[in-house]
């Protein structure tokens, strides 16, 4: 029996995915989550065989959650769901440790095959994604342009862009407010920015939040 975690911030979408999965023999949804932080917590608690994560979620993106889940639960395979077929998103997904990438518009026909493929140790990319080019990138070890921010700094940027206060960010990330302030100052310095407005624009460009 494959144990599955489903994370999507839209309740209707999440329910639809769970219904689709539960109708299949040998698949059972053991947890659901409405944002990236809850997804990581659920994965650590349940250790599912496959974590299905929406790329665009509040508090932590699916990419950010994927990195943490893979770090804490190395036996859990990650499958990302996305509206984006842009190569940058797919590349970032694979680099974050995801074993599969399914476009939401293809989920009704591809999701079950994708779950079974990644659970069995394979990879799965939606049919409209250029798998050959993606594998060439991975084989060559090519890198996208270097991002100056650390994963933790990216966490802070996303939460700032979502209008959380320093205190709320500290609670979400389980660090002190002083640490949050330090990260914020480092981010502004690295990016050559002055205020939250510029950080929000950066977060939108990087796909951390939606415009």
mmCIF file of C-alpha atoms in Angstrom:
data_model
loop_
_atom_site.group_PDB
_atom_site.id
_atom_site.type_symbol
_atom_site.label_atom_id
_atom_site.label_comp_id
_atom_site.label_asym_id
_atom_site.label_seq_id
_atom_site.Cartn_x
_atom_site.Cartn_y
_atom_site.Cartn_z
ATOM 1 C CA UNK A 1 0.000 0.000 0.000
ATOM 2 C CA UNK A 2 1.487 3.335 -1.088
ATOM 3 C CA UNK A 3 1.109 6.039 1.549
ATOM 4 C CA UNK A 4 0.566 9.504 0.059
ATOM 5 C CA UNK A 5 0.719 13.103 1.304
ATOM 6 C CA UNK A 6 -1.226 15.695 -0.711
ATOM 7 C CA UNK A 7 -0.433 19.409 -0.300
ATOM 8 C CA UNK A 8 -2.278 22.185 -2.148
ATOM 9 C CA UNK A 9 -3.570 25.506 -0.834
ATOM 10 C CA UNK A 10 -6.842 25.204 -2.776
ATOM 11 C CA UNK A 11 -9.218 22.967 -0.845
ATOM 12 C CA UNK A 12 -11.259 21.953 -3.891
ATOM 13 C CA UNK A 13 -8.151 20.940 -5.820
ATOM 14 C CA UNK A 14 -6.795 19.053 -2.806
ATOM 15 C CA UNK A 15 -10.074 17.182 -2.352
ATOM 16 C CA UNK A 16 -10.197 16.291 -6.044
ATOM 17 C CA UNK A 17 -6.665 14.916 -5.976
ATOM 18 C CA UNK A 18 -7.398 12.879 -2.861
ATOM 19 C CA UNK A 19 -10.565 11.407 -4.409
ATOM 20 C CA UNK A 20 -8.652 10.451 -7.553
ATOM 21 C CA UNK A 21 -5.912 8.779 -5.515
ATOM 22 C CA UNK A 22 -8.206 6.959 -3.085
ATOM 23 C CA UNK A 23 -10.076 5.319 -5.988
ATOM 24 C CA UNK A 24 -6.917 3.456 -6.971
ATOM 25 C CA UNK A 25 -5.983 0.033 -5.619
ATOM 26 C CA UNK A 26 -2.890 0.067 -3.425
ATOM 27 C CA UNK A 27 -2.907 3.837 -2.778
ATOM 28 C CA UNK A 28 -3.940 5.515 0.470
ATOM 29 C CA UNK A 29 -3.766 9.229 1.367
ATOM 30 C CA UNK A 30 -2.372 9.438 4.915
ATOM 31 C CA UNK A 31 -2.140 13.235 5.230
ATOM 32 C CA UNK A 32 -3.108 16.502 3.575
ATOM 33 C CA UNK A 33 -1.718 20.032 3.943
ATOM 34 C CA UNK A 34 -2.796 23.504 2.837
ATOM 35 C CA UNK A 35 0.646 25.131 2.669
ATOM 36 C CA UNK A 36 4.328 24.303 2.453
ATOM 37 C CA UNK A 37 5.048 24.542 6.172
ATOM 38 C CA UNK A 38 2.214 22.142 7.018
ATOM 39 C CA UNK A 39 3.408 19.811 4.243
ATOM 40 C CA UNK A 40 6.879 19.537 5.763
ATOM 41 C CA UNK A 41 5.424 18.917 9.224
ATOM 42 C CA UNK A 42 3.075 16.229 7.869
ATOM 43 C CA UNK A 43 5.870 14.515 5.958
ATOM 44 C CA UNK A 44 8.093 14.388 9.044
ATOM 45 C CA UNK A 45 5.190 13.024 11.083
ATOM 46 C CA UNK A 46 3.875 10.446 8.588
ATOM 47 C CA UNK A 47 6.920 9.562 6.436
ATOM 48 C CA UNK A 48 4.768 8.935 3.327
ATOM 49 C CA UNK A 49 6.069 7.018 0.327
ATOM 50 C CA UNK A 50 5.197 9.941 -1.971
ATOM 51 C CA UNK A 51 4.588 13.620 -1.184
ATOM 52 C CA UNK A 52 2.526 15.415 -3.849
ATOM 53 C CA UNK A 53 3.179 19.153 -3.556
ATOM 54 C CA UNK A 54 1.719 22.125 -5.394
ATOM 55 C CA UNK A 55 4.571 24.349 -6.571
ATOM 56 C CA UNK A 56 2.820 27.601 -5.552
ATOM 57 C CA UNK A 57 1.764 27.496 -1.891
ATOM 58 C CA UNK A 58 1.737 30.031 0.979
ATOM 59 C CA UNK A 59 4.458 30.189 3.656
ATOM 60 C CA UNK A 60 6.706 27.759 1.737
ATOM 61 C CA UNK A 61 6.608 26.981 -1.970
ATOM 62 C CA UNK A 62 6.494 23.390 -3.125
ATOM 63 C CA UNK A 63 10.142 23.723 -4.133
ATOM 64 C CA UNK A 64 11.151 24.898 -0.664
ATOM 65 C CA UNK A 65 9.083 22.165 0.974
ATOM 66 C CA UNK A 66 10.574 19.550 -1.356
ATOM 67 C CA UNK A 67 14.117 20.379 -0.209
ATOM 68 C CA UNK A 68 13.162 20.086 3.448
ATOM 69 C CA UNK A 69 11.165 16.899 3.004
ATOM 70 C CA UNK A 70 14.028 15.246 1.149
ATOM 71 C CA UNK A 71 16.438 16.358 3.882
ATOM 72 C CA UNK A 72 14.292 15.051 6.752
ATOM 73 C CA UNK A 73 12.671 12.075 4.996
ATOM 74 C CA UNK A 74 15.122 10.736 2.391
ATOM 75 C CA UNK A 75 12.906 7.721 1.652
ATOM 76 C CA UNK A 76 9.947 9.946 0.684
ATOM 77 C CA UNK A 77 9.735 10.646 -3.025
ATOM 78 C CA UNK A 78 8.476 14.075 -4.058
ATOM 79 C CA UNK A 79 6.103 14.763 -6.941
ATOM 80 C CA UNK A 80 5.414 18.403 -7.816
ATOM 81 C CA UNK A 81 2.221 19.722 -9.381
ATOM 82 C CA UNK A 82 2.383 22.972 -11.309
ATOM 83 C CA UNK A 83 0.601 25.230 -13.769
ATOM 84 C CA UNK A 84 3.990 26.168 -15.244
ATOM 85 C CA UNK A 85 5.710 24.318 -18.077
ATOM 86 C CA UNK A 86 8.556 26.852 -18.110
ATOM 87 C CA UNK A 87 11.943 25.093 -18.145
ATOM 88 C CA UNK A 88 13.178 27.075 -15.154
ATOM 89 C CA UNK A 89 10.427 25.684 -12.911
ATOM 90 C CA UNK A 90 11.067 22.123 -14.046
ATOM 91 C CA UNK A 91 14.818 22.472 -13.582
ATOM 92 C CA UNK A 92 14.379 23.976 -10.102
ATOM 93 C CA UNK A 93 12.010 21.142 -9.198
ATOM 94 C CA UNK A 94 14.507 18.451 -10.117
ATOM 95 C CA UNK A 95 17.350 20.295 -8.382
ATOM 96 C CA UNK A 96 15.167 20.558 -5.251
ATOM 97 C CA UNK A 97 14.994 16.772 -5.116
ATOM 98 C CA UNK A 98 11.680 16.111 -6.848
ATOM 99 C CA UNK A 99 11.361 12.837 -8.736
ATOM 100 C CA UNK A 100 8.374 13.963 -10.760
ATOM 101 C CA UNK A 101 6.778 17.073 -12.248
ATOM 102 C CA UNK A 102 3.160 16.977 -13.415
ATOM 103 C CA UNK A 103 1.313 19.875 -15.008
ATOM 104 C CA UNK A 104 -2.030 20.471 -13.296
ATOM 105 C CA UNK A 105 -3.858 20.444 -16.607
ATOM 106 C CA UNK A 106 -2.553 16.890 -17.154
ATOM 107 C CA UNK A 107 -3.127 15.608 -13.604
ATOM 108 C CA UNK A 108 -6.336 13.722 -14.393
ATOM 109 C CA UNK A 109 -4.532 11.492 -16.898
ATOM 110 C CA UNK A 110 -0.951 11.522 -15.582
ATOM 111 C CA UNK A 111 -1.064 11.698 -11.782
ATOM 112 C CA UNK A 112 -1.571 7.994 -11.006
ATOM 113 C CA UNK A 113 1.147 6.893 -13.440
ATOM 114 C CA UNK A 114 3.425 9.565 -11.968
ATOM 115 C CA UNK A 115 2.815 8.409 -8.388
ATOM 116 C CA UNK A 116 3.528 4.788 -9.249
ATOM 117 C CA UNK A 117 6.625 5.724 -11.271
ATOM 118 C CA UNK A 118 8.290 7.817 -8.573
ATOM 119 C CA UNK A 119 7.271 5.390 -5.818
ATOM 120 C CA UNK A 120 9.068 2.681 -7.777
ATOM 121 C CA UNK A 121 12.271 4.718 -7.885
ATOM 122 C CA UNK A 122 11.812 6.269 -11.317
ATOM 123 C CA UNK A 123 11.215 9.776 -12.613
ATOM 124 C CA UNK A 124 8.160 11.266 -14.261
ATOM 125 C CA UNK A 125 7.799 14.459 -16.283
ATOM 126 C CA UNK A 126 4.561 15.576 -17.943
ATOM 127 C CA UNK A 127 4.353 14.695 -21.607
ATOM 128 C CA UNK A 128 4.614 18.350 -22.659
ATOM 129 C CA UNK A 129 7.905 18.829 -20.769
ATOM 130 C CA UNK A 130 11.118 18.284 -22.737
ATOM 131 C CA UNK A 131 12.466 15.294 -20.799
ATOM 132 C CA UNK A 132 15.443 14.844 -23.117
ATOM 133 C CA UNK A 133 16.739 18.355 -22.559
ATOM 134 C CA UNK A 134 16.125 18.043 -18.824
ATOM 135 C CA UNK A 135 18.167 14.840 -18.627
ATOM 136 C CA UNK A 136 20.986 16.482 -20.575
ATOM 137 C CA UNK A 137 21.083 19.294 -17.995
ATOM 138 C CA UNK A 138 21.242 16.767 -15.171
ATOM 139 C CA UNK A 139 23.905 14.648 -16.871
ATOM 140 C CA UNK A 140 26.096 17.687 -17.533
ATOM 141 C CA UNK A 141 25.489 19.163 -14.108
ATOM 142 C CA UNK A 142 24.600 22.468 -15.741
ATOM 143 C CA UNK A 143 23.560 25.267 -13.435
ATOM 144 C CA UNK A 144 21.070 28.038 -13.882
ATOM 145 C CA UNK A 145 22.363 31.539 -13.039
ATOM 146 C CA UNK A 146 23.536 31.511 -9.421
ATOM 147 C CA UNK A 147 21.073 32.844 -6.884
ATOM 148 C CA UNK A 148 22.924 34.772 -4.163
ATOM 149 C CA UNK A 149 20.417 33.864 -1.435
ATOM 150 C CA UNK A 150 20.551 30.811 0.800
ATOM 151 C CA UNK A 151 17.472 28.559 1.113
ATOM 152 C CA UNK A 152 16.710 30.090 4.521
ATOM 153 C CA UNK A 153 16.978 33.618 3.118
ATOM 154 C CA UNK A 154 14.570 32.591 0.362
ATOM 155 C CA UNK A 155 12.167 31.386 3.079
ATOM 156 C CA UNK A 156 12.350 34.818 4.699
ATOM 157 C CA UNK A 157 11.851 36.656 1.401
ATOM 158 C CA UNK A 158 8.725 34.649 0.613
ATOM 159 C CA UNK A 159 7.210 35.346 4.028
ATOM 160 C CA UNK A 160 8.077 39.055 3.846
ATOM 161 C CA UNK A 161 6.411 39.191 0.420
ATOM 162 C CA UNK A 162 3.321 37.548 1.931
ATOM 163 C CA UNK A 163 3.179 40.419 4.469
ATOM 164 C CA UNK A 164 4.108 38.450 7.584
ATOM 165 C CA UNK A 165 5.695 40.458 10.419
ATOM 166 C CA UNK A 166 9.146 39.645 11.785
ATOM 167 C CA UNK A 167 7.510 38.064 14.834
ATOM 168 C CA UNK A 168 5.242 35.878 12.700
ATOM 169 C CA UNK A 169 8.160 34.868 10.479
ATOM 170 C CA UNK A 170 10.162 33.913 13.557
ATOM 171 C CA UNK A 171 7.291 31.720 14.779
ATOM 172 C CA UNK A 172 6.873 30.017 11.399
ATOM 173 C CA UNK A 173 10.595 29.345 10.953
ATOM 174 C CA UNK A 174 11.134 28.585 14.669
ATOM 175 C CA UNK A 175 13.940 31.135 15.061
ATOM 176 C CA UNK A 176 14.337 34.367 17.017
ATOM 177 C CA UNK A 177 13.148 37.749 15.759
ATOM 178 C CA UNK A 178 16.759 38.917 15.835
ATOM 179 C CA UNK A 179 17.674 36.099 13.429
ATOM 180 C CA UNK A 180 14.869 37.158 11.101
ATOM 181 C CA UNK A 181 16.074 40.762 11.201
ATOM 182 C CA UNK A 182 19.589 39.569 10.401
ATOM 183 C CA UNK A 183 18.374 37.522 7.427
ATOM 184 C CA UNK A 184 16.332 40.480 6.180
ATOM 185 C CA UNK A 185 19.351 42.797 6.350
ATOM 186 C CA UNK A 186 21.550 40.220 4.589
ATOM 187 C CA UNK A 187 18.981 39.790 1.823
ATOM 188 C CA UNK A 188 18.667 43.523 1.205
ATOM 189 C CA UNK A 189 22.452 43.828 1.140
ATOM 190 C CA UNK A 190 23.009 40.916 -1.222
ATOM 191 C CA UNK A 191 20.313 42.060 -3.636
ATOM 192 C CA UNK A 192 21.147 45.752 -3.398
ATOM 193 C CA UNK A 193 17.595 46.573 -2.381
ATOM 194 C CA UNK A 194 16.186 49.085 0.088
ATOM 195 C CA UNK A 195 12.693 48.045 1.105
ATOM 196 C CA UNK A 196 9.880 45.483 1.121
ATOM 197 C CA UNK A 197 8.423 46.710 -2.174
ATOM 198 C CA UNK A 198 11.593 45.708 -4.003
ATOM 199 C CA UNK A 199 11.660 42.377 -2.165
ATOM 200 C CA UNK A 200 8.086 41.663 -3.255
ATOM 201 C CA UNK A 201 9.033 42.314 -6.887
ATOM 202 C CA UNK A 202 12.001 39.975 -6.521
ATOM 203 C CA UNK A 203 9.785 37.288 -4.936
ATOM 204 C CA UNK A 204 7.351 37.511 -7.874
ATOM 205 C CA UNK A 205 10.170 37.234 -10.421
ATOM 206 C CA UNK A 206 11.539 34.159 -8.657
ATOM 207 C CA UNK A 207 8.138 32.495 -8.468
ATOM 208 C CA UNK A 208 8.023 32.601 -4.665
ATOM 209 C CA UNK A 209 4.666 34.382 -4.728
ATOM 210 C CA UNK A 210 2.107 35.063 -7.421
ATOM 211 C CA UNK A 211 1.561 38.576 -8.759
#
